[in-house]
PDB file of C-alpha atoms in Angstrom:
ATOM      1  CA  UNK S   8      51.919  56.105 -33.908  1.00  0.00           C
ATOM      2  CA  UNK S   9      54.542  56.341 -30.755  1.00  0.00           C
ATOM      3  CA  UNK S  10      56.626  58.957 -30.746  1.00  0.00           C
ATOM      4  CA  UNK S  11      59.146  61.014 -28.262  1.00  0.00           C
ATOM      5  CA  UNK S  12      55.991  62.571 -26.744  1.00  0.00           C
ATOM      6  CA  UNK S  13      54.521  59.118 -25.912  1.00  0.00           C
ATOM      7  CA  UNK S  14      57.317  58.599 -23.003  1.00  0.00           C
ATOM      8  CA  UNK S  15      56.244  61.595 -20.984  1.00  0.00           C
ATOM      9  CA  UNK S  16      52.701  61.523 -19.387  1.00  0.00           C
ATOM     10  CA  UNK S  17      50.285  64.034 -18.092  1.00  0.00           C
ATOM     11  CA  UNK S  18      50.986  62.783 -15.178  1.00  0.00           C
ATOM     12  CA  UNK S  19      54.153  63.724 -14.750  1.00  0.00           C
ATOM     13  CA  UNK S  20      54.432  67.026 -17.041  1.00  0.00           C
ATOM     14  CA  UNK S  21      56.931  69.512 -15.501  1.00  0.00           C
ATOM     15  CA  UNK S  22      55.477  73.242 -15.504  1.00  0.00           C
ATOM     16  CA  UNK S  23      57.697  76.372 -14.051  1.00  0.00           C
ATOM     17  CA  UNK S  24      60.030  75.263 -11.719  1.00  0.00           C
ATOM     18  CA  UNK S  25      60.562  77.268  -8.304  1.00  0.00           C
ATOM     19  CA  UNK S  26      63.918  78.646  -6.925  1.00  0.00           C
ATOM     20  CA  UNK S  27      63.512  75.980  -4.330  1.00  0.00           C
ATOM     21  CA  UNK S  28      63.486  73.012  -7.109  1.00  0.00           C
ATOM     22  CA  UNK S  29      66.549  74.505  -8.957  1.00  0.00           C
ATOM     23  CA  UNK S  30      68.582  74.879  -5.985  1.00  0.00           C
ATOM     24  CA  UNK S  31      68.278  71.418  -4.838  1.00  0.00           C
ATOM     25  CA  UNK S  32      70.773  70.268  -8.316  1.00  0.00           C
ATOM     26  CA  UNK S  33      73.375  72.528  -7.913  1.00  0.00           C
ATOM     27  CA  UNK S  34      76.789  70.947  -9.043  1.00  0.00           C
ATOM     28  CA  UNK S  35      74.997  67.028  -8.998  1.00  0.00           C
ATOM     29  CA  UNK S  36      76.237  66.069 -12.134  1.00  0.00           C
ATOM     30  CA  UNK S  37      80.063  66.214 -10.340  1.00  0.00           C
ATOM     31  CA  UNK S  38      78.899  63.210  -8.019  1.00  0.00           C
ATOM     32  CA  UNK S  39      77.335  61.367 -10.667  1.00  0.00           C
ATOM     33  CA  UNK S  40      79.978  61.857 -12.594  1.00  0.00           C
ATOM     34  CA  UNK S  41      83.013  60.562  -9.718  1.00  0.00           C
ATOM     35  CA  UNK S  42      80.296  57.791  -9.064  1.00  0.00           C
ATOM     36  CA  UNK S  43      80.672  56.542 -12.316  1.00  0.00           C
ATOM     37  CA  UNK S  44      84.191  55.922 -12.186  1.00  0.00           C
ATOM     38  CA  UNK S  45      83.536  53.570  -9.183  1.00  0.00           C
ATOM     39  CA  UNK S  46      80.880  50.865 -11.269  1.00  0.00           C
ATOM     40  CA  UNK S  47      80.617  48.377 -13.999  1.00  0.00           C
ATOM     41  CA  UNK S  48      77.021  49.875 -14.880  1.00  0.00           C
ATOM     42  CA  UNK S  49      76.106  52.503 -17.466  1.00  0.00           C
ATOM     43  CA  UNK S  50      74.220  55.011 -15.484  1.00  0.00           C
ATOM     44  CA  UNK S  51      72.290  58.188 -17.373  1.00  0.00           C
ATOM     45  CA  UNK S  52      70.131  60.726 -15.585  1.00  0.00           C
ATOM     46  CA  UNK S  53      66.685  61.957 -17.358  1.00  0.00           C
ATOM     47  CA  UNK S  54      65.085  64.960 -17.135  1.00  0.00           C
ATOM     48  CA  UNK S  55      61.717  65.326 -17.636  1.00  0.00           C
ATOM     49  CA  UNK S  56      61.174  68.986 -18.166  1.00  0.00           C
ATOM     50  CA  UNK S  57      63.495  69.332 -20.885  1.00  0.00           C
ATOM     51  CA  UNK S  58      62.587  65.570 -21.544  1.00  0.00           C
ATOM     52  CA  UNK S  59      65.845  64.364 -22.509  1.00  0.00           C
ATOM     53  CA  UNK S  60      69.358  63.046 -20.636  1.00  0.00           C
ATOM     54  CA  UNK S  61      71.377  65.510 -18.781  1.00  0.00           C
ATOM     55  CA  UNK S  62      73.830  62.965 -18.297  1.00  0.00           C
ATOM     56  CA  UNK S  63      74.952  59.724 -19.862  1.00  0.00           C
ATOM     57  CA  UNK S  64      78.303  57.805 -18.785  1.00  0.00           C
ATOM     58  CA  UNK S  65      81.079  56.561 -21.463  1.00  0.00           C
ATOM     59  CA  UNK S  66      79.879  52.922 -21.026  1.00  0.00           C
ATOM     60  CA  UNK S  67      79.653  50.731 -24.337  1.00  0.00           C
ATOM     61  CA  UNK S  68      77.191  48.988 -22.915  1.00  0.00           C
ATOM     62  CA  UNK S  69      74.232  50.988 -23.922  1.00  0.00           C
ATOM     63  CA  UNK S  70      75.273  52.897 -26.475  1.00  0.00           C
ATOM     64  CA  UNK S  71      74.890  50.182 -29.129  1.00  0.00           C
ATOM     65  CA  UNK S  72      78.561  52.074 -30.701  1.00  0.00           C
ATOM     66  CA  UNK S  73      77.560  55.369 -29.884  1.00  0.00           C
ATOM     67  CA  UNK S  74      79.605  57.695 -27.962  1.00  0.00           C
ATOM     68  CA  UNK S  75      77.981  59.054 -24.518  1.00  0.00           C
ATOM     69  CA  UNK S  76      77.815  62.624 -26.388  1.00  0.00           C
ATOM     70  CA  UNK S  77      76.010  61.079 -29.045  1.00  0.00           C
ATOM     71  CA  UNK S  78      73.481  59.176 -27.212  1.00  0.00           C
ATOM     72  CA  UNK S  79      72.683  61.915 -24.920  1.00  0.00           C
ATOM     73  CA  UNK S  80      72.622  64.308 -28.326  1.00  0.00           C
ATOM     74  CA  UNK S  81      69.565  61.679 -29.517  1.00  0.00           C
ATOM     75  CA  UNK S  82      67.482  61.461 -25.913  1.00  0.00           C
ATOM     76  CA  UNK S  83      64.705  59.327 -26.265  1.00  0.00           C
ATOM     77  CA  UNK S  84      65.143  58.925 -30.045  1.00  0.00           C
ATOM     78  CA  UNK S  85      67.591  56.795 -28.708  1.00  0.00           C
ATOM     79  CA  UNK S  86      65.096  53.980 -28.234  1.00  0.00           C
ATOM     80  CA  UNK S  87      63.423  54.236 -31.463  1.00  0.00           C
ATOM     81  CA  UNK S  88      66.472  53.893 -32.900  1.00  0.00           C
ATOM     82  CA  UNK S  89      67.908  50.715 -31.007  1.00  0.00           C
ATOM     83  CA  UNK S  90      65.151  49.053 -29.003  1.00  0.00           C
ATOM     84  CA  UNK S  91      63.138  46.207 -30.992  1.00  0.00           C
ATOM     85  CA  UNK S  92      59.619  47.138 -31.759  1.00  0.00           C
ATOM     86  CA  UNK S  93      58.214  44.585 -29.760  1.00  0.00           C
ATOM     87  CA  UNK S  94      60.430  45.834 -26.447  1.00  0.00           C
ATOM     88  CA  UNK S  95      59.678  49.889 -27.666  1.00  0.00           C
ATOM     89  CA  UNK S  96      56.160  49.026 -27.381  1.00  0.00           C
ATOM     90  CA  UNK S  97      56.727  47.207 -23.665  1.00  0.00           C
ATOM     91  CA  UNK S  98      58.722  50.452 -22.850  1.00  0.00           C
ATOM     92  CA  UNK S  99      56.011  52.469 -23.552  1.00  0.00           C
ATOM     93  CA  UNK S 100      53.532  50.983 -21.636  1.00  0.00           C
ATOM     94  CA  UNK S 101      55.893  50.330 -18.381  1.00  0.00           C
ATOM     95  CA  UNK S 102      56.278  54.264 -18.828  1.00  0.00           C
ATOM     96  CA  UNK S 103      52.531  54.316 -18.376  1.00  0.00           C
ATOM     97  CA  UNK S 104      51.546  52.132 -15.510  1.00  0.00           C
ATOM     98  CA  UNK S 105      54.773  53.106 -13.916  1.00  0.00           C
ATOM     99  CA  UNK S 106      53.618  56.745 -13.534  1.00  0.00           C
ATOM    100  CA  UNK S 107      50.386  55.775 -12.696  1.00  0.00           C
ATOM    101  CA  UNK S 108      51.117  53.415  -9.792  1.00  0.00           C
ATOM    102  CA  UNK S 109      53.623  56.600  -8.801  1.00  0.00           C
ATOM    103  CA  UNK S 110      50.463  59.074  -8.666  1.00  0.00           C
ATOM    104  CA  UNK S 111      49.209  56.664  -6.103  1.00  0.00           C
ATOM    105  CA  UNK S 112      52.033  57.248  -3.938  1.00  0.00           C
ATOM    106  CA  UNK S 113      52.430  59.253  -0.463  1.00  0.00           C
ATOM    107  CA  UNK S 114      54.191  62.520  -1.683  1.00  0.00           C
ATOM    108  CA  UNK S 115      57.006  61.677   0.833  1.00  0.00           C
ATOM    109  CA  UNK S 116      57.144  58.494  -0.095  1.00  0.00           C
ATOM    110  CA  UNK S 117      58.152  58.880  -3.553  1.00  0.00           C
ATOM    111  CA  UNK S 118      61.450  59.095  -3.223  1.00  0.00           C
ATOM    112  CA  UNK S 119      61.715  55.763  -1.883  1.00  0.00           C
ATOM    113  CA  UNK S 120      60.773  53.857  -4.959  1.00  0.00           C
ATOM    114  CA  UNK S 121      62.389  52.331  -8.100  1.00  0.00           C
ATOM    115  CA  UNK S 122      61.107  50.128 -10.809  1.00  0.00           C
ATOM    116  CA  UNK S 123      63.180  47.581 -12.800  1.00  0.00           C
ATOM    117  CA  UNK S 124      62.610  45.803 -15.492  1.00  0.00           C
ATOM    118  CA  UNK S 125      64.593  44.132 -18.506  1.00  0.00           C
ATOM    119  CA  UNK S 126      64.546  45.152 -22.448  1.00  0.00           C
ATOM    120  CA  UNK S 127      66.587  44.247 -25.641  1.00  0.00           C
ATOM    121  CA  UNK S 128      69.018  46.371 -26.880  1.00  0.00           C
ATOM    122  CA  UNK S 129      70.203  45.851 -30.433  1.00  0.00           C
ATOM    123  CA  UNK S 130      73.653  47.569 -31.992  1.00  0.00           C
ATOM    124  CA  UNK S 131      74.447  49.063 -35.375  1.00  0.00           C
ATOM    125  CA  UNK S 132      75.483  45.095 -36.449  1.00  0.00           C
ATOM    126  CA  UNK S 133      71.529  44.184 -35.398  1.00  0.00           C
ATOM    127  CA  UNK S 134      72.984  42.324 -32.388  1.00  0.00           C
ATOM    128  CA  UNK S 135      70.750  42.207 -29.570  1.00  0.00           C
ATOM    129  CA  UNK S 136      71.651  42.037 -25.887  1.00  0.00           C
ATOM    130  CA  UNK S 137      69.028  41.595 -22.664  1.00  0.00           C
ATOM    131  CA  UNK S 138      69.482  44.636 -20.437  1.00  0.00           C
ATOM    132  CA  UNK S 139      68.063  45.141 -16.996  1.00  0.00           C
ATOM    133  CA  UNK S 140      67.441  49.340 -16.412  1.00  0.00           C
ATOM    134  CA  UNK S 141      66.525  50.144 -12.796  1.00  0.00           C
ATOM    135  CA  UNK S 142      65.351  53.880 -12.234  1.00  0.00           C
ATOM    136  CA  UNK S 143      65.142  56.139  -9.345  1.00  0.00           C
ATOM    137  CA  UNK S 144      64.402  59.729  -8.553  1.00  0.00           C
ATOM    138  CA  UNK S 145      66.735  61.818  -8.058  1.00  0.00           C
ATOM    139  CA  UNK S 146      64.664  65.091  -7.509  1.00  0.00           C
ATOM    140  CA  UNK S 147      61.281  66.312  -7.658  1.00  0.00           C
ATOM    141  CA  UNK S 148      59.301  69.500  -7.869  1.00  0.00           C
ATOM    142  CA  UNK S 149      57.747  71.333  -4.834  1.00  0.00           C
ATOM    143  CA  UNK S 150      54.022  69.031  -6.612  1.00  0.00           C
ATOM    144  CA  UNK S 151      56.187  66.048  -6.074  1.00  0.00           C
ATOM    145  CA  UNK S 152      56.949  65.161  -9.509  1.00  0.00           C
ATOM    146  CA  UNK S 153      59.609  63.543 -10.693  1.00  0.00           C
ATOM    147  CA  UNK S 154      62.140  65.787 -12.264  1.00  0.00           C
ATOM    148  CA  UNK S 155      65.198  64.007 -12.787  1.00  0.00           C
ATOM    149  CA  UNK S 156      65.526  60.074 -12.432  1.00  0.00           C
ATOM    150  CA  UNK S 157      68.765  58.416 -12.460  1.00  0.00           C
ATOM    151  CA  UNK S 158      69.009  54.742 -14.821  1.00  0.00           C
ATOM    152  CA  UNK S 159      71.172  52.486 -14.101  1.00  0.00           C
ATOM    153  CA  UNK S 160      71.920  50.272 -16.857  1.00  0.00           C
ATOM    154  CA  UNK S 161      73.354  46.099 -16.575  1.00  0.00           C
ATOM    155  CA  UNK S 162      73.164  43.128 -18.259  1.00  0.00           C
ATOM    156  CA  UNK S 163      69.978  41.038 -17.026  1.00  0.00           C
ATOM    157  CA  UNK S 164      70.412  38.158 -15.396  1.00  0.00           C
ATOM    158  CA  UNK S 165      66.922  37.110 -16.999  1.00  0.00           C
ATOM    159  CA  UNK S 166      66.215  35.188 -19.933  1.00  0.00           C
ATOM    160  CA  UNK S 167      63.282  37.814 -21.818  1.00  0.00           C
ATOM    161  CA  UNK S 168      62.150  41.031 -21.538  1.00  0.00           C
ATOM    162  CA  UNK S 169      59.178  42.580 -18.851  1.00  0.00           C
ATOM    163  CA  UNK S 170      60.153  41.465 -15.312  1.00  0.00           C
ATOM    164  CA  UNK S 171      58.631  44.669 -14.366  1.00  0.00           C
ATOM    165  CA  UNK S 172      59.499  44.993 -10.729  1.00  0.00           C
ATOM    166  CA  UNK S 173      58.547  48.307  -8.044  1.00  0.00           C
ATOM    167  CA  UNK S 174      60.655  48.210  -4.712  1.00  0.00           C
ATOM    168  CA  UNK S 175      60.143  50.114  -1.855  1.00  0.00           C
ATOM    169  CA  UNK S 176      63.484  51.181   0.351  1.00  0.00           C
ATOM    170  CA  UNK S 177      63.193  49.045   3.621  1.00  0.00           C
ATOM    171  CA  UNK S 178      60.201  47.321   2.464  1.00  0.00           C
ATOM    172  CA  UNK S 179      60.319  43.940   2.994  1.00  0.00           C
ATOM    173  CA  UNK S 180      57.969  42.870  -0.322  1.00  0.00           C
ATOM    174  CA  UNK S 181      58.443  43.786  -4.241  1.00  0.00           C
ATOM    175  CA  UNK S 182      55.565  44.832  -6.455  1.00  0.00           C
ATOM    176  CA  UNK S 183      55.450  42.559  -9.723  1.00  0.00           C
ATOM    177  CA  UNK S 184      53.761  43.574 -12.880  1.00  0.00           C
ATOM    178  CA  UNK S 185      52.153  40.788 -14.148  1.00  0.00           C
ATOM    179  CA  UNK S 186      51.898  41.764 -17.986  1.00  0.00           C
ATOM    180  CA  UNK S 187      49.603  38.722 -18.553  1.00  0.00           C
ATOM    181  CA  UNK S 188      46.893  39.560 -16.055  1.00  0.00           C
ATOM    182  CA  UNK S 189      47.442  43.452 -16.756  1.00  0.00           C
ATOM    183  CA  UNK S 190      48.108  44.255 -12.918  1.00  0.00           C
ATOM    184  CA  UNK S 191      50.483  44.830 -10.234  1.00  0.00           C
ATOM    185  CA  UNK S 192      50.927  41.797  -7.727  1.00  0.00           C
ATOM    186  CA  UNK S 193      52.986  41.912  -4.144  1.00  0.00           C
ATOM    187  CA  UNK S 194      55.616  39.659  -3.628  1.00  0.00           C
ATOM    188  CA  UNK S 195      57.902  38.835  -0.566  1.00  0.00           C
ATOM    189  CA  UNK S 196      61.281  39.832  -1.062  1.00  0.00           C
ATOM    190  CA  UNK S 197      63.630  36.840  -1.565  1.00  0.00           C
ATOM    191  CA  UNK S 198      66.032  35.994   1.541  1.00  0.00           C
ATOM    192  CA  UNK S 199      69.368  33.950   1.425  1.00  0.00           C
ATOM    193  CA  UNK S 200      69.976  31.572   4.139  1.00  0.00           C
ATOM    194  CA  UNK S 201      73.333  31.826   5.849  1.00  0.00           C
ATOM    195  CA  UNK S 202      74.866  29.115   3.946  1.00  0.00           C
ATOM    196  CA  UNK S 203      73.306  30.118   0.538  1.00  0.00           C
ATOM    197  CA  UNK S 204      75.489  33.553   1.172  1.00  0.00           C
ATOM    198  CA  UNK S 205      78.571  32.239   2.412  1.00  0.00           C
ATOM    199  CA  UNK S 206      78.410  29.797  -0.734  1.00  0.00           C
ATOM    200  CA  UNK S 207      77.880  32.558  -2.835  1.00  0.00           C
ATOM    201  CA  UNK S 208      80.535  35.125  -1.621  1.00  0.00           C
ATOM    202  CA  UNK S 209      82.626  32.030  -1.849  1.00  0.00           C
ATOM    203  CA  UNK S 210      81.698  31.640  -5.284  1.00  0.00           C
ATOM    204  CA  UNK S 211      82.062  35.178  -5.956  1.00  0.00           C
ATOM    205  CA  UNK S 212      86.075  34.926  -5.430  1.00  0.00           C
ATOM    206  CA  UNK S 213      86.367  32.329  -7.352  1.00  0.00           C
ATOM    207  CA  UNK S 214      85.924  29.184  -5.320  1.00  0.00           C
ATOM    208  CA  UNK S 215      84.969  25.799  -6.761  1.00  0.00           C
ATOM    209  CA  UNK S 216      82.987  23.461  -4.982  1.00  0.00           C
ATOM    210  CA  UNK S 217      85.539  21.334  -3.322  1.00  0.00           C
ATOM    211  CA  UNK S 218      87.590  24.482  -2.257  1.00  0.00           C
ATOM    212  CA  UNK S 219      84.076  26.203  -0.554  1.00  0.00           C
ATOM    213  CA  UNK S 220      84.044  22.651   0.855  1.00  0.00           C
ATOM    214  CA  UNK S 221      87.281  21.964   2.637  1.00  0.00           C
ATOM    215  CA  UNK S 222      86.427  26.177   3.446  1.00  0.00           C
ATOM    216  CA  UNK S 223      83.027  25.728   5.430  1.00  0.00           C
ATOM    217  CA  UNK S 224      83.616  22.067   6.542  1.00  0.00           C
ATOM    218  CA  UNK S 225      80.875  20.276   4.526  1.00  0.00           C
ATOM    219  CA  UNK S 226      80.998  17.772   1.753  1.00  0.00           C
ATOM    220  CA  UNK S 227      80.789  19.122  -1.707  1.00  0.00           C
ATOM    221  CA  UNK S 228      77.514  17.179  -2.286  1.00  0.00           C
ATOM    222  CA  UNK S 229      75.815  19.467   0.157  1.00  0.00           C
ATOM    223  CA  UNK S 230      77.640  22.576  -1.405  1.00  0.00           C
ATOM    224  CA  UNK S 231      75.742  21.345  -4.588  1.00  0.00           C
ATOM    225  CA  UNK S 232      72.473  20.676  -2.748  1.00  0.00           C
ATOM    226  CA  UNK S 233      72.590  23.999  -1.616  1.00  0.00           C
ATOM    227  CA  UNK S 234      73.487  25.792  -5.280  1.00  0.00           C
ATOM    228  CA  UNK S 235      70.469  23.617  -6.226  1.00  0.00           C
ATOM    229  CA  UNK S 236      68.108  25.531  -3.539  1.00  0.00           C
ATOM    230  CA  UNK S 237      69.763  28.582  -4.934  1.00  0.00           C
ATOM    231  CA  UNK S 238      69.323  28.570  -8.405  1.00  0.00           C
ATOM    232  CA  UNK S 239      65.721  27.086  -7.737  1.00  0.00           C
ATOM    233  CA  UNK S 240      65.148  30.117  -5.303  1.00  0.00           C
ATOM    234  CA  UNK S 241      66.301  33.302  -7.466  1.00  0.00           C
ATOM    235  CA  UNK S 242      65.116  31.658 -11.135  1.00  0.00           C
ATOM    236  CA  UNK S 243      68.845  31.102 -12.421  1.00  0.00           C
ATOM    237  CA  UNK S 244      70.640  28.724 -14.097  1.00  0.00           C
ATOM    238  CA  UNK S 245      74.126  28.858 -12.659  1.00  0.00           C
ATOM    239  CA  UNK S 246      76.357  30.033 -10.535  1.00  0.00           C
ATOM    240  CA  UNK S 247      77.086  33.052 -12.504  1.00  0.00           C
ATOM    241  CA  UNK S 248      73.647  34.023 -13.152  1.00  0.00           C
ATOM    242  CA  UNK S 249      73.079  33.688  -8.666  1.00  0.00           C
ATOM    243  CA  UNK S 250      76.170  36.093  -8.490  1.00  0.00           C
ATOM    244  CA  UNK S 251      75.005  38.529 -10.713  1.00  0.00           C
ATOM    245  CA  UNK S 252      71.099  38.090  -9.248  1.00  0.00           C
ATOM    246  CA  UNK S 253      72.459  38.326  -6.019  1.00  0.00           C
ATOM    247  CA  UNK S 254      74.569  41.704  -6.267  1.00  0.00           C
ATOM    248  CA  UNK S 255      72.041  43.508  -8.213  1.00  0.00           C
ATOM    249  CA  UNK S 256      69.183  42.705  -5.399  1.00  0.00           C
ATOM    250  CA  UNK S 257      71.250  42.961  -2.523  1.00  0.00           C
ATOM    251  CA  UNK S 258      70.731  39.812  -1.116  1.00  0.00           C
ATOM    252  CA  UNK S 259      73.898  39.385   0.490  1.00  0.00           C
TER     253      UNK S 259
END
């Protein structure tokens, strides 16, 4: 049966830490905590040598009608207590061949990397909402292994859970999970035309198609075309769902 203990691997267990790791977080949590004042997301930090949250922001989002105290009070029981079995169970493994594929890595490297990847949430009603969690380290031991990661927590712009996704800083290709084949797969990062960005930032403050129009001097037919190619391009439905896709990849 899963259990708390089933999130943290071998792989990654945290022994004695050295003067040298504990000096690199002095006084952190005061720029995490001023950087949360500045973003929509909810953003918690994990520690996996205590192998619970040192920090979660006051952002309903995900805390399913907890307060941040309370949710970082539970840690991981957290997810037992509000993830679907079904998504607990994805978690779980993602956890898995997530710190396996980081094993693989450079040691300098590993700072470099973040996986993403999209699970349901459901509150004390049994609502449930999509989320999209993206994690990166924030420090690591003098072994090189992860110590604290920092979450950052959104709505997804997806329509079900996995989308298990490892990006490199710089890199110019993603790593996909592909949960049917059971393996990782490389993928070319996705790149916006001109046009499909200046349509989008358009869109972004609020212009409708005949106003991006008369803006960029083309007929609103070809502003559609173009939202076509978009939405075809990033795997969304509408324009809202290209914003959102857009800002969390950085495509523009």
């Amino acid at each position: 049966m899963a259990d708390i203990n089933s999130f943290f691997t071998l792989n990654n267990t945290i022994g004695n830490l050295t003067d040298k790791d504990t000096k690199q977080t002095e006084n952190y949590l005061e720029a995490i905590e001023a950087f949360t004042r500045t973003t929509y997301k909810s953003i918690y930090v994990i520690d996996y040598e205590t192998q619970g949250f040192d920090y979660v922001s006051d952002n309903p989002l995900f805390l399913c009608g907890n307060t941040a105290s309370e949710v970082k009070e539970m840690g991981y029981d957290f997810y037992f207590k509000y993830v679907p079995k079904e998504d607990l169970e994805l978690l779980l493994k993602i956890n898995t061949i997530g710190f396996d594929f980081y094993e693989k890595i450079p040691l300098q490297d590993r700072k470099d990397y973040s996986i993403s990847y999209d699970f349901h949430l459901k509150n004390k009603e049994g609502k449930t909402i999509l989320i999209n969690q993206k994690l990166t380290p924030m420090f690591l031991t003098e072994s090189g292994k992860i110590w604290k990661a920092i979450c950052f927590v959104s709505l997804s712009t997806q329509q079900n859970s996995g989308n298990i996704t490892i990006t490199k800083k710089n890199a110019t290709q993603r790593i996909v999970y592909d949960l049917t084949a059971d393996c990782w797969k490389s993928i070319k990062n996705i790149e916006l035309s001109m046009r499909e960005k200046e349509i989008l930032q358009y869109s972004i403050r609020g212009y409708t198609i005949n106003e991006i129009s008369e803006k960029i001097y083309i007929s609103s037919n070809t502003i559609k075309f173009h939202r076509k190619k978009l939405f075809e391009k990033l795997g969304v439905a509408n324009i809202y769902e290209a914003i959102s896709y857009a800002t969390i990849n950085k495509l523009l």
